[in-house]
PDB file of C-alpha atoms in Angstrom:
ATOM      1  CA  MET A 497      24.781   8.489 -12.227  1.00 47.00           C
ATOM      2  CA  GLU A 498      23.802  10.077  -8.930  1.00 48.00           C
ATOM      3  CA  MET A 499      22.347   8.019  -6.117  1.00 49.00           C
ATOM      4  CA  ALA A 500      18.557   7.789  -6.118  1.00 56.00           C
ATOM      5  CA  GLY A 501      16.778   9.112  -3.064  1.00 67.00           C
ATOM      6  CA  PRO A 502      14.623   7.026  -0.790  1.00 75.00           C
ATOM      7  CA  GLN A 503      11.852   5.026  -2.531  1.00 85.00           C
ATOM      8  CA  ILE A 504       8.656   7.125  -2.521  1.00 89.00           C
ATOM      9  CA  GLY A 505       6.369   4.169  -3.256  1.00 94.00           C
ATOM     10  CA  ARG A 506       5.141   1.603  -5.734  1.00 96.00           C
ATOM     11  CA  ALA A 507       3.456   2.621  -8.985  1.00 97.00           C
ATOM     12  CA  LEU A 508       1.499   0.996 -11.774  1.00 98.00           C
ATOM     13  CA  VAL A 509       0.999   2.429 -15.298  1.00 98.00           C
ATOM     14  CA  VAL A 510      -2.223   1.751 -17.212  1.00 98.00           C
ATOM     15  CA  ILE A 511      -2.181   2.517 -20.952  1.00 98.00           C
ATOM     16  CA  VAL A 512      -5.677   2.964 -22.256  1.00 97.00           C
ATOM     17  CA  ASP A 513      -5.501   2.339 -25.974  1.00 96.00           C
ATOM     18  CA  ASP A 514      -7.603   0.008 -28.134  1.00 93.00           C
ATOM     19  CA  ARG A 515      -4.801  -0.760 -30.594  1.00 94.00           C
ATOM     20  CA  VAL A 516      -2.142  -1.368 -27.894  1.00 95.00           C
ATOM     21  CA  SER A 517      -4.419  -3.612 -25.831  1.00 94.00           C
ATOM     22  CA  GLY A 518      -5.389  -5.448 -29.033  1.00 94.00           C
ATOM     23  CA  GLY A 519      -1.802  -6.065 -29.948  1.00 95.00           C
ATOM     24  CA  GLU A 520      -2.027  -4.015 -33.158  1.00 95.00           C
ATOM     25  CA  ARG A 521       0.444  -1.383 -32.018  1.00 94.00           C
ATOM     26  CA  SER A 522       3.397  -1.365 -29.622  1.00 94.00           C
ATOM     27  CA  ASP A 523       3.187   0.776 -26.538  1.00 94.00           C
ATOM     28  CA  GLN A 524       5.365   3.836 -26.915  1.00 91.00           C
ATOM     29  CA  THR A 525       4.069   5.670 -23.770  1.00 95.00           C
ATOM     30  CA  GLY A 526       4.512   3.049 -21.009  1.00 96.00           C
ATOM     31  CA  PRO A 527       8.326   3.055 -21.195  1.00 97.00           C
ATOM     32  CA  LEU A 528       8.342   6.922 -20.988  1.00 97.00           C
ATOM     33  CA  VAL A 529       6.048   6.986 -17.943  1.00 97.00           C
ATOM     34  CA  THR A 530       8.032   4.209 -16.294  1.00 97.00           C
ATOM     35  CA  GLU A 531      11.290   6.085 -16.793  1.00 97.00           C
ATOM     36  CA  LEU A 532       9.811   9.367 -15.410  1.00 97.00           C
ATOM     37  CA  LEU A 533       8.429   7.494 -12.374  1.00 97.00           C
ATOM     38  CA  GLU A 534      11.730   5.796 -11.693  1.00 96.00           C
ATOM     39  CA  GLU A 535      13.514   9.130 -11.961  1.00 95.00           C
ATOM     40  CA  ALA A 536      11.051  10.365  -9.292  1.00 94.00           C
ATOM     41  CA  ASN A 537      12.083   7.362  -7.082  1.00 95.00           C
ATOM     42  CA  PHE A 538       9.069   5.148  -7.676  1.00 96.00           C
ATOM     43  CA  LEU A 539       9.326   1.381  -7.940  1.00 96.00           C
ATOM     44  CA  VAL A 540       7.193   0.641 -11.038  1.00 97.00           C
ATOM     45  CA  ASP A 541       5.347  -2.697 -10.622  1.00 96.00           C
ATOM     46  CA  GLY A 542       4.562  -2.785 -14.338  1.00 96.00           C
ATOM     47  CA  VAL A 543       2.640  -1.426 -17.326  1.00 97.00           C
ATOM     48  CA  VAL A 544      -0.738  -2.890 -18.272  1.00 96.00           C
ATOM     49  CA  SER A 545      -2.929  -1.965 -21.195  1.00 96.00           C
ATOM     50  CA  ALA A 546      -6.672  -1.766 -21.412  1.00 97.00           C
ATOM     51  CA  PRO A 547      -9.085  -0.999 -24.248  1.00 96.00           C
ATOM     52  CA  GLY A 548     -11.234   2.147 -24.035  1.00 96.00           C
ATOM     53  CA  GLU A 549     -14.056   0.449 -22.136  1.00 96.00           C
ATOM     54  CA  VAL A 550     -15.269   1.430 -18.708  1.00 97.00           C
ATOM     55  CA  VAL A 551     -15.349  -2.109 -17.346  1.00 97.00           C
ATOM     56  CA  ALA A 552     -11.751  -2.926 -18.484  1.00 97.00           C
ATOM     57  CA  ILE A 553     -10.358   0.371 -17.176  1.00 98.00           C
ATOM     58  CA  ARG A 554     -12.085   0.069 -13.848  1.00 98.00           C
ATOM     59  CA  SER A 555     -10.882  -3.506 -13.515  1.00 97.00           C
ATOM     60  CA  ALA A 556      -7.267  -2.444 -14.099  1.00 97.00           C
ATOM     61  CA  LEU A 557      -7.650   0.351 -11.488  1.00 98.00           C
ATOM     62  CA  ASN A 558      -9.276  -1.961  -8.909  1.00 97.00           C
ATOM     63  CA  THR A 559      -6.525  -4.543  -9.379  1.00 95.00           C
ATOM     64  CA  ALA A 560      -3.886  -1.838  -8.675  1.00 96.00           C
ATOM     65  CA  VAL A 561      -5.748  -0.581  -5.599  1.00 96.00           C
ATOM     66  CA  ILE A 562      -6.213  -4.072  -4.211  1.00 96.00           C
ATOM     67  CA  GLY A 563      -2.534  -4.749  -4.995  1.00 95.00           C
ATOM     68  CA  GLY A 564      -1.651  -1.861  -2.727  1.00 95.00           C
ATOM     69  CA  VAL A 565       0.318   0.362  -5.116  1.00 96.00           C
ATOM     70  CA  ASP A 566       0.748   3.971  -3.963  1.00 96.00           C
ATOM     71  CA  LEU A 567       0.176   5.536  -7.331  1.00 97.00           C
ATOM     72  CA  VAL A 568      -1.626   4.493 -10.504  1.00 98.00           C
ATOM     73  CA  VAL A 569      -1.067   6.593 -13.620  1.00 98.00           C
ATOM     74  CA  THR A 570      -3.434   6.063 -16.509  1.00 98.00           C
ATOM     75  CA  VAL A 571      -2.457   7.377 -19.946  1.00 98.00           C
ATOM     76  CA  GLY A 572      -5.110   7.947 -22.617  1.00 98.00           C
ATOM     77  CA  GLY A 573      -8.845   8.005 -22.992  1.00 97.00           C
ATOM     78  CA  THR A 574      -9.232  11.514 -21.443  1.00 97.00           C
ATOM     79  CA  GLY A 575     -10.613  13.460 -24.430  1.00 96.00           C
ATOM     80  CA  VAL A 576     -14.091  14.016 -25.702  1.00 94.00           C
ATOM     81  CA  SER A 577     -14.495  11.218 -28.310  1.00 92.00           C
ATOM     82  CA  PRO A 578     -17.011   8.418 -27.529  1.00 91.00           C
ATOM     83  CA  ARG A 579     -14.110   5.991 -26.750  1.00 91.00           C
ATOM     84  CA  ASP A 580     -12.564   8.411 -24.261  1.00 96.00           C
ATOM     85  CA  VAL A 581     -14.027   6.885 -21.073  1.00 98.00           C
ATOM     86  CA  THR A 582     -11.060   6.860 -18.679  1.00 98.00           C
ATOM     87  CA  PRO A 583     -12.402   9.682 -16.442  1.00 98.00           C
ATOM     88  CA  ASP A 584     -15.835   7.971 -16.397  1.00 97.00           C
ATOM     89  CA  ALA A 585     -14.274   4.675 -15.331  1.00 98.00           C
ATOM     90  CA  THR A 586     -12.002   6.415 -12.786  1.00 98.00           C
ATOM     91  CA  SER A 587     -14.835   8.358 -11.126  1.00 98.00           C
ATOM     92  CA  GLY A 588     -16.395   5.012 -10.198  1.00 96.00           C
ATOM     93  CA  VAL A 589     -13.340   3.914  -8.190  1.00 97.00           C
ATOM     94  CA  LEU A 590     -12.419   7.158  -6.471  1.00 98.00           C
ATOM     95  CA  ASP A 591     -13.264   7.587  -2.831  1.00 97.00           C
ATOM     96  CA  ARG A 592     -12.188  11.275  -2.899  1.00 96.00           C
ATOM     97  CA  PRO A 593     -11.333  13.379  -5.944  1.00 97.00           C
ATOM     98  CA  ILE A 594      -8.412  15.868  -5.765  1.00 97.00           C
ATOM     99  CA  PRO A 595      -9.612  18.517  -8.251  1.00 97.00           C
ATOM    100  CA  GLY A 596      -6.667  20.845  -7.510  1.00 96.00           C
ATOM    101  CA  ILE A 597      -4.158  18.406  -9.033  1.00 97.00           C
ATOM    102  CA  SER A 598      -6.275  17.684 -12.125  1.00 97.00           C
ATOM    103  CA  GLU A 599      -6.716  21.473 -12.622  1.00 97.00           C
ATOM    104  CA  ALA A 600      -2.927  21.945 -12.250  1.00 97.00           C
ATOM    105  CA  LEU A 601      -2.289  19.212 -14.858  1.00 97.00           C
ATOM    106  CA  ARG A 602      -4.719  20.915 -17.311  1.00 97.00           C
ATOM    107  CA  ALA A 603      -3.270  24.411 -16.733  1.00 96.00           C
ATOM    108  CA  SER A 604       0.368  23.389 -17.024  1.00 96.00           C
ATOM    109  CA  GLY A 605      -0.373  21.207 -20.013  1.00 96.00           C
ATOM    110  CA  LEU A 606      -2.121  24.056 -21.826  1.00 94.00           C
ATOM    111  CA  ALA A 607       0.815  26.421 -20.905  1.00 94.00           C
ATOM    112  CA  ALA A 608       3.234  23.835 -22.328  1.00 93.00           C
ATOM    113  CA  GLY A 609       1.361  23.573 -25.586  1.00 94.00           C
ATOM    114  CA  ALA A 610       0.051  20.037 -24.952  1.00 94.00           C
ATOM    115  CA  VAL A 611      -3.450  20.676 -26.298  1.00 94.00           C
ATOM    116  CA  ASP A 612      -4.732  17.245 -25.293  1.00 96.00           C
ATOM    117  CA  ALA A 613      -3.633  17.892 -21.691  1.00 96.00           C
ATOM    118  CA  GLY A 614      -5.405  21.274 -21.629  1.00 93.00           C
ATOM    119  CA  LEU A 615      -8.628  19.721 -23.011  1.00 94.00           C
ATOM    120  CA  SER A 616      -8.364  16.573 -20.853  1.00 97.00           C
ATOM    121  CA  ARG A 617     -11.317  15.463 -18.718  1.00 97.00           C
ATOM    122  CA  GLY A 618      -8.806  13.513 -16.616  1.00 98.00           C
ATOM    123  CA  LEU A 619      -9.386  13.058 -12.917  1.00 98.00           C
ATOM    124  CA  VAL A 620      -7.086  12.745  -9.947  1.00 98.00           C
ATOM    125  CA  GLY A 621      -8.136  11.273  -6.630  1.00 98.00           C
ATOM    126  CA  VAL A 622      -7.764   8.691  -3.905  1.00 97.00           C
ATOM    127  CA  SER A 623      -9.061   5.189  -3.999  1.00 97.00           C
ATOM    128  CA  GLY A 624      -8.400   3.373  -0.720  1.00 95.00           C
ATOM    129  CA  SER A 625      -4.795   4.317  -0.052  1.00 94.00           C
ATOM    130  CA  THR A 626      -3.828   4.697  -3.729  1.00 97.00           C
ATOM    131  CA  LEU A 627      -3.520   7.947  -5.644  1.00 97.00           C
ATOM    132  CA  VAL A 628      -5.068   7.635  -9.160  1.00 98.00           C
ATOM    133  CA  VAL A 629      -4.012  10.088 -11.895  1.00 98.00           C
ATOM    134  CA  ASN A 630      -5.414  10.271 -15.449  1.00 98.00           C
ATOM    135  CA  LEU A 631      -2.978  11.747 -18.018  1.00 98.00           C
ATOM    136  CA  ALA A 632      -3.646  12.640 -21.661  1.00 97.00           C
ATOM    137  CA  PRO A 633      -1.730  10.435 -24.152  1.00 96.00           C
ATOM    138  CA  SER A 634       0.612  12.778 -26.046  1.00 96.00           C
ATOM    139  CA  ARG A 635       4.347  12.635 -25.089  1.00 95.00           C
ATOM    140  CA  ALA A 636       4.116  16.342 -24.283  1.00 96.00           C
ATOM    141  CA  ALA A 637       1.119  15.758 -21.981  1.00 96.00           C
ATOM    142  CA  VAL A 638       2.889  12.891 -20.254  1.00 97.00           C
ATOM    143  CA  ARG A 639       6.216  14.766 -19.775  1.00 96.00           C
ATOM    144  CA  ASP A 640       4.499  17.933 -18.558  1.00 97.00           C
ATOM    145  CA  GLY A 641       1.997  16.042 -16.416  1.00 97.00           C
ATOM    146  CA  MET A 642       4.689  14.034 -14.654  1.00 97.00           C
ATOM    147  CA  ALA A 643       6.741  17.192 -14.051  1.00 96.00           C
ATOM    148  CA  THR A 644       3.707  18.799 -12.418  1.00 96.00           C
ATOM    149  CA  LEU A 645       2.704  15.659 -10.544  1.00 96.00           C
ATOM    150  CA  THR A 646       5.921  14.352  -9.052  1.00 93.00           C
ATOM    151  CA  PRO A 647       6.493  17.133  -6.508  1.00 94.00           C
ATOM    152  CA  LEU A 648       2.940  16.736  -5.223  1.00 94.00           C
ATOM    153  CA  VAL A 649       2.732  12.930  -4.899  1.00 94.00           C
ATOM    154  CA  PRO A 650       4.990  12.437  -1.941  1.00 93.00           C
ATOM    155  CA  HIS A 651       2.743  14.802   0.128  1.00 93.00           C
ATOM    156  CA  VAL A 652      -0.399  12.858  -0.838  1.00 93.00           C
ATOM    157  CA  ILE A 653       1.244   9.477  -0.110  1.00 92.00           C
ATOM    158  CA  ALA A 654       2.478  10.736   3.273  1.00 91.00           C
ATOM    159  CA  GLU A 655      -1.038  11.848   4.218  1.00 91.00           C
ATOM    160  CA  LEU A 656      -2.579   8.586   3.031  1.00 89.00           C
ATOM    161  CA  SER A 657      -0.114   6.474   5.060  1.00 83.00           C
ATOM    162  CA  GLY A 658      -0.682   8.647   8.112  1.00 79.00           C
ATOM    163  CA  LEU A 659       3.006   9.544   8.289  1.00 61.00           C
ATOM    164  CA  ASP A 660       2.269  13.205   8.823  1.00 55.00           C
ATOM    165  CA  ALA A 661      -0.668  12.725  11.179  1.00 48.00           C
TER     166      ALA A 661
END
């Protein structure tokens, strides 16, 4: 195994899924996102789950921001069904959206055949000094989204921490 590069920052994963948060189904996605983040040299603080409810999602996001993580990746709740409220919850915590990254996630997801990624209403933006990213829930969307995201995140974190000022 090759040596990991310098730690980019701390991350938290939020799985938005009624059945996972209710204990009816085990979380298959959190371990995948954690592995991809660790490969990208993030220290993953943990994986939390939330039901598809604005208040619960917003609470998980606010906890991460207050906890000072550099990156929060939410997975799920980005579609058009009535329970898909992750972007609506996220918009309430963002100080500044970064539409270019969310557009890149949709475009690359669509090109990769991850239909849920292409149709995602997911947002990306900054809350305090934390980058918040909404990913669609399919494994294809997660894999492609992380591949698109990981080269961009260090630049955002550097700007947020004032390292490149």
